[in-house]
Coordinates of C-alpha atoms in Angstrom, one line a residue:
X1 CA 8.5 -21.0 3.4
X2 CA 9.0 -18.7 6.5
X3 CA 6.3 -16.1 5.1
X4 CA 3.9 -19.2 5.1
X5 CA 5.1 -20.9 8.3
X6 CA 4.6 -17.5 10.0
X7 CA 0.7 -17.0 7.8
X8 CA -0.4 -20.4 8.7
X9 CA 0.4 -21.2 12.1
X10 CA 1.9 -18.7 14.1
X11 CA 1.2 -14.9 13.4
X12 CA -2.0 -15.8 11.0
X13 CA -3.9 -17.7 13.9
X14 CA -3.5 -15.4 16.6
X15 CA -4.4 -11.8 14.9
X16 CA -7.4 -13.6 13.1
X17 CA -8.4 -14.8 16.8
X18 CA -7.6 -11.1 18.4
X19 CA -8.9 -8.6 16.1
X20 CA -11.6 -11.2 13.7
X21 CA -10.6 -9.1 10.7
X22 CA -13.9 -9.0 8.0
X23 CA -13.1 -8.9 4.7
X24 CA -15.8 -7.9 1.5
X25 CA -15.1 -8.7 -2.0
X26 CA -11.7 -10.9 -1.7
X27 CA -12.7 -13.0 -4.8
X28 CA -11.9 -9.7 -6.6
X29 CA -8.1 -11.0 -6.2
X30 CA -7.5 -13.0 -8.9
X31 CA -6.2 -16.5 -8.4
X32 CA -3.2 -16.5 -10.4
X33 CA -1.3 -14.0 -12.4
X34 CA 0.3 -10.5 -11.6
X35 CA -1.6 -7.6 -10.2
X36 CA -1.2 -4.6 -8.5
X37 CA -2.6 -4.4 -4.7
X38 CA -3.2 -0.7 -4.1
X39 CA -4.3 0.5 -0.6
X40 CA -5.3 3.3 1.5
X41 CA -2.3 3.2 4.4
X42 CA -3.3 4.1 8.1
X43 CA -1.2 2.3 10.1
X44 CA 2.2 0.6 10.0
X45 CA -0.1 -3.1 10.9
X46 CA -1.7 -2.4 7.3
X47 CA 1.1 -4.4 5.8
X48 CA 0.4 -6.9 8.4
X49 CA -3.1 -7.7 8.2
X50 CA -3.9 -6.9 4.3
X51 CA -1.8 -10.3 3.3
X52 CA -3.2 -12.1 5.9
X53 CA -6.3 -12.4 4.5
X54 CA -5.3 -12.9 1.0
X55 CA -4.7 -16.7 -0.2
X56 CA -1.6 -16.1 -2.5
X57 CA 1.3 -14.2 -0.9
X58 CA 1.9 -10.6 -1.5
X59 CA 5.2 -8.4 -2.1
X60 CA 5.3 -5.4 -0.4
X61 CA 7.1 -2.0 -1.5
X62 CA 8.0 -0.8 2.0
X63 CA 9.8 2.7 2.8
X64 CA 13.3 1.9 3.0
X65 CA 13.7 3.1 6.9
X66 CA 12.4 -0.1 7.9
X67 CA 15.5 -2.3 6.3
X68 CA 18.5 0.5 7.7
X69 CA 17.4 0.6 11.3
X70 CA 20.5 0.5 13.8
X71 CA 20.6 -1.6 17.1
X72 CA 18.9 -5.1 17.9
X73 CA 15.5 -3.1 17.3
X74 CA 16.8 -2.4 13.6
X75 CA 18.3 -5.4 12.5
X76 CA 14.8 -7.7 13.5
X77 CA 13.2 -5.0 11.9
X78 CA 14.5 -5.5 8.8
X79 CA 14.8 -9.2 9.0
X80 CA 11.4 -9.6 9.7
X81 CA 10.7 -7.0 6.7
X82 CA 12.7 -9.1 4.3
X83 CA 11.2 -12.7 5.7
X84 CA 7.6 -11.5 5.0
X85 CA 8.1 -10.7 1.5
X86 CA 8.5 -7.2 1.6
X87 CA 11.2 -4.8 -0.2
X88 CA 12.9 -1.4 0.6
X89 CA 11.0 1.0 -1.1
X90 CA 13.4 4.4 -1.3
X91 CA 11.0 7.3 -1.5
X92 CA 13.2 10.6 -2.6
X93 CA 12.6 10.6 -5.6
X94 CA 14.6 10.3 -8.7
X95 CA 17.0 7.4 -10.0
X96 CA 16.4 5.8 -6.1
X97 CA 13.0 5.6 -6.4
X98 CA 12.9 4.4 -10.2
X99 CA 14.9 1.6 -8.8
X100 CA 12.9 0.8 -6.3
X101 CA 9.6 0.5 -8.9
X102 CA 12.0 -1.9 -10.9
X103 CA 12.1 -4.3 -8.1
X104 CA 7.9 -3.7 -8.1
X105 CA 8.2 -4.3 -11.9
X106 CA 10.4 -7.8 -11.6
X107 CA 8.1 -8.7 -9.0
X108 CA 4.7 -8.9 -11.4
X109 CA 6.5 -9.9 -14.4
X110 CA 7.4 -13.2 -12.2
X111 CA 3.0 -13.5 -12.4
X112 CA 2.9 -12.2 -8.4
X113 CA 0.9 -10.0 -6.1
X114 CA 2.3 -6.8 -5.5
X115 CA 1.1 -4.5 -2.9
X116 CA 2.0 -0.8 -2.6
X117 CA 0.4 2.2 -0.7
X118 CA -0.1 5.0 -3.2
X119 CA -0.2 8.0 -0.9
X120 CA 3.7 6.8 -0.2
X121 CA 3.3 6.8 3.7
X122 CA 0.5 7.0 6.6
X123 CA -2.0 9.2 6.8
X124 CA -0.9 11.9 9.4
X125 CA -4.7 12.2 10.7
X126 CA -6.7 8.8 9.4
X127 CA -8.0 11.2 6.0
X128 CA -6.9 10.1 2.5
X129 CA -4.1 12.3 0.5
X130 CA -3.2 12.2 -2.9
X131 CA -1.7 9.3 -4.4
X132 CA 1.7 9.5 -6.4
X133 CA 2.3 8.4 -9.4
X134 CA 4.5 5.3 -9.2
X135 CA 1.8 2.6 -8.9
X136 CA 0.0 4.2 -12.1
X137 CA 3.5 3.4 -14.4
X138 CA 4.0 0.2 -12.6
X139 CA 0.4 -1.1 -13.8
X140 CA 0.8 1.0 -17.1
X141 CA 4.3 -1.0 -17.6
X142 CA 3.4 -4.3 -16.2
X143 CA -0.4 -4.1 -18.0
X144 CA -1.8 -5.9 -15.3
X145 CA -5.1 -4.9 -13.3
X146 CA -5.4 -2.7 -10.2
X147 CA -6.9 -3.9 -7.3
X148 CA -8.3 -1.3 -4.8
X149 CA -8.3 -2.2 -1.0
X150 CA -10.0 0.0 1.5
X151 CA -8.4 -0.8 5.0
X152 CA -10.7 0.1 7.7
X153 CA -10.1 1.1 11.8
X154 CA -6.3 -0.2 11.6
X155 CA -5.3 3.4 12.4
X156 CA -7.5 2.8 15.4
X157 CA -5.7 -0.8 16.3
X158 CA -2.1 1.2 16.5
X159 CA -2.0 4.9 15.9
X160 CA 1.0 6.8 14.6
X161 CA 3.7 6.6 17.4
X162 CA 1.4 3.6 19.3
X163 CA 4.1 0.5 19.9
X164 CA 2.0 -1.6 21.5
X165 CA -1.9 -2.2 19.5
X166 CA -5.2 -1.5 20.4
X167 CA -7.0 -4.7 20.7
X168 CA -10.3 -4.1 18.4
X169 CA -11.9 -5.3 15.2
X170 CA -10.3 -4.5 11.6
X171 CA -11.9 -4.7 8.2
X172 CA -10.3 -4.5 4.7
X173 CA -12.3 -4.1 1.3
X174 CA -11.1 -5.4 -2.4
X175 CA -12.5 -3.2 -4.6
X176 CA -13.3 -4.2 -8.6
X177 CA -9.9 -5.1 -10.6
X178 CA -9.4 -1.3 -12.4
X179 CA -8.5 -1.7 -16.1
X180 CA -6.4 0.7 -17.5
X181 CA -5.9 -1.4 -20.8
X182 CA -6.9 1.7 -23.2
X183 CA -4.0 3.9 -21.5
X184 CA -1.4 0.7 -22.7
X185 CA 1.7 2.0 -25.1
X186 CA 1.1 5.6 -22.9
X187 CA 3.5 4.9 -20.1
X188 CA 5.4 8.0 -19.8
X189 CA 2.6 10.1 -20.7
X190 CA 2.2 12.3 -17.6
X191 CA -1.3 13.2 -17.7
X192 CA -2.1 9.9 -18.4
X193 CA -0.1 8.9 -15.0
X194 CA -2.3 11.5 -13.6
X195 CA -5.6 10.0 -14.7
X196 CA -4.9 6.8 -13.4
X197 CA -3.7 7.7 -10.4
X198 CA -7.2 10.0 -9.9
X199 CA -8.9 6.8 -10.6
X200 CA -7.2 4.9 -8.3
X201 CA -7.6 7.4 -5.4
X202 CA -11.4 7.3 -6.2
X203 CA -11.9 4.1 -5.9
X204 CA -10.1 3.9 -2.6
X205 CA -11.8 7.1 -1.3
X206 CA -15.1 5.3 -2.5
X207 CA -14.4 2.4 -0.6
X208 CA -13.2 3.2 2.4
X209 CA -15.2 6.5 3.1
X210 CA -12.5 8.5 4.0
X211 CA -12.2 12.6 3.7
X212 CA -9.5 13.0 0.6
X213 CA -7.4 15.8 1.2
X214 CA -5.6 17.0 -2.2
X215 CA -2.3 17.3 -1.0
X216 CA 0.4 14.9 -0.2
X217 CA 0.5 13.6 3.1
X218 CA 4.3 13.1 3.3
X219 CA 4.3 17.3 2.7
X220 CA 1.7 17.4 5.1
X221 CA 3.6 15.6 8.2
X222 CA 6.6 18.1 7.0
X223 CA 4.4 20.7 7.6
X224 CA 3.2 19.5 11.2
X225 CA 7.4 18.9 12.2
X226 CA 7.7 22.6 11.8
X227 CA 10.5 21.7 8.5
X228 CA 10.1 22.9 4.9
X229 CA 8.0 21.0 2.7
X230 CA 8.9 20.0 -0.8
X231 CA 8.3 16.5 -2.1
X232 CA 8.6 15.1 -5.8
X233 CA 5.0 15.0 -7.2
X234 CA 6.1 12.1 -9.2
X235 CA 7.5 9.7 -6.4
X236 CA 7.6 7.0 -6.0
X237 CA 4.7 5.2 -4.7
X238 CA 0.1 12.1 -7.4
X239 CA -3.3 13.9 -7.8
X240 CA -6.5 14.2 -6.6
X241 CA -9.8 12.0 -7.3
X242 CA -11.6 14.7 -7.9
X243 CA -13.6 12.4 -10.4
X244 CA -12.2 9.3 -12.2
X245 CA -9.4 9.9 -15.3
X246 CA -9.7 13.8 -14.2
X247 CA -6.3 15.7 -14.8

């Protein structure tokens, strides 16, 4: 009720009005029945705008931070996280993160939306890095389609580090539903993770237009802190798109 209280009347009016979002290809969602939103993530408003222009609500993974945040600050954080359909998405790896894809997992065998960022956290420089492999079990496990969605100029709207958002146009594109039907019964087959994950990553890299960079961007930011660098290549939201169901 409070996630379409807030869509409808409060939150969904005034963004439409402020930053007149265009959308292509949204009849590519389907209408009912589970399926997996996956797109490119610039900017922490992605999770904002993306459900605001799709009919049916959508379940976000989000990273876990954003629900353990200390202060006032931290606890309406979180609230606001949980009261917009969104779940803690723990991203080191390992029985945490397979946890985390189960809540993914209950949400589309309930026959909902569920949207996740494969690249497992913003892009450090607006260029797309290599998607992990999380989102190709979950659609592998759930055998439901995969949606592609391009998100375009919301790293411009609020930058890394920006609190307060650039008032300026936004776009989002829904690519083809991907069917990975002929991979079915191959789950836990890693280089079948792979190739679906390259596919993935190629569509989004085809849609948006953005530079892929074959190398994870959560290393990446690692890198840029100065700290050492080291991240599960089977997290939990990898590989490069170097052309669709490569290895």
């Amino acid at each position: 009720m409070f996630y379409w209280f807030m869509k409808t009347f409060v939150l969904g009016p005034v963004l439409k009005t402020l930053f007149r979002p265009w959308v292509k290809g949204l009849d590519n969602v389907p209408a009912q029945g589970a399926a997996i939103l996956a797109s490119n993530h610039l900017s922490f408003s992605d999770s904002i705008f993306m459900p605001l222009m799709v009919p049916r609500p959508v379940v976000f993974l989000a990273k876990s931070e954003y629900f353990t945040g200390k202060g006032i600050k931290g606890r309406l954080t979180a609230t606001f996280f949980r009261l917009t359909n969104q779940l803690p998405m723990d991203r080191s790896g390992g029985a945490a993160s397979a946890r985390s894809l189960d809540a993914g997992m209950d949400v589309l065998k309930n026959g909902s939306l569920l949207g996740i960022y494969p690249e497992g956290t913003r892009s450090p420089d607006s260029r797309l890095y290599r998607g992990k492999v999380g989102v190709a079990r979950l659609a592998l496990q759930a055998r439901v389609p995969v949606i592609p969605v391009a998100m375009i100029g919301t790293d411009k709207v609020q930058p890394i580090g920006k609190r307060m958002p650039n008032i300026r146009r936004i776009g989002m594109i829904f690519g083809e539903p991907l069917d990975f039907s002929r991979y079915y019964g191959m789950e836990d087959d890693r280089l079948i993770q792979r190739s679906v994950t390259d596919e993935i990553m190629y569509e989004l890299m085809r849609l948006s237009g953005q530079e892929y960079v074959d190398e994870y961007a959560a290393v990446v930011k690692l890198r840029l802190a100065g700290k050492a660098t080291g991240v599960p290549e089977d997290g939990p939201a990898g590989a490069g798109p170097a052309a669709p169901g490569s290895v």
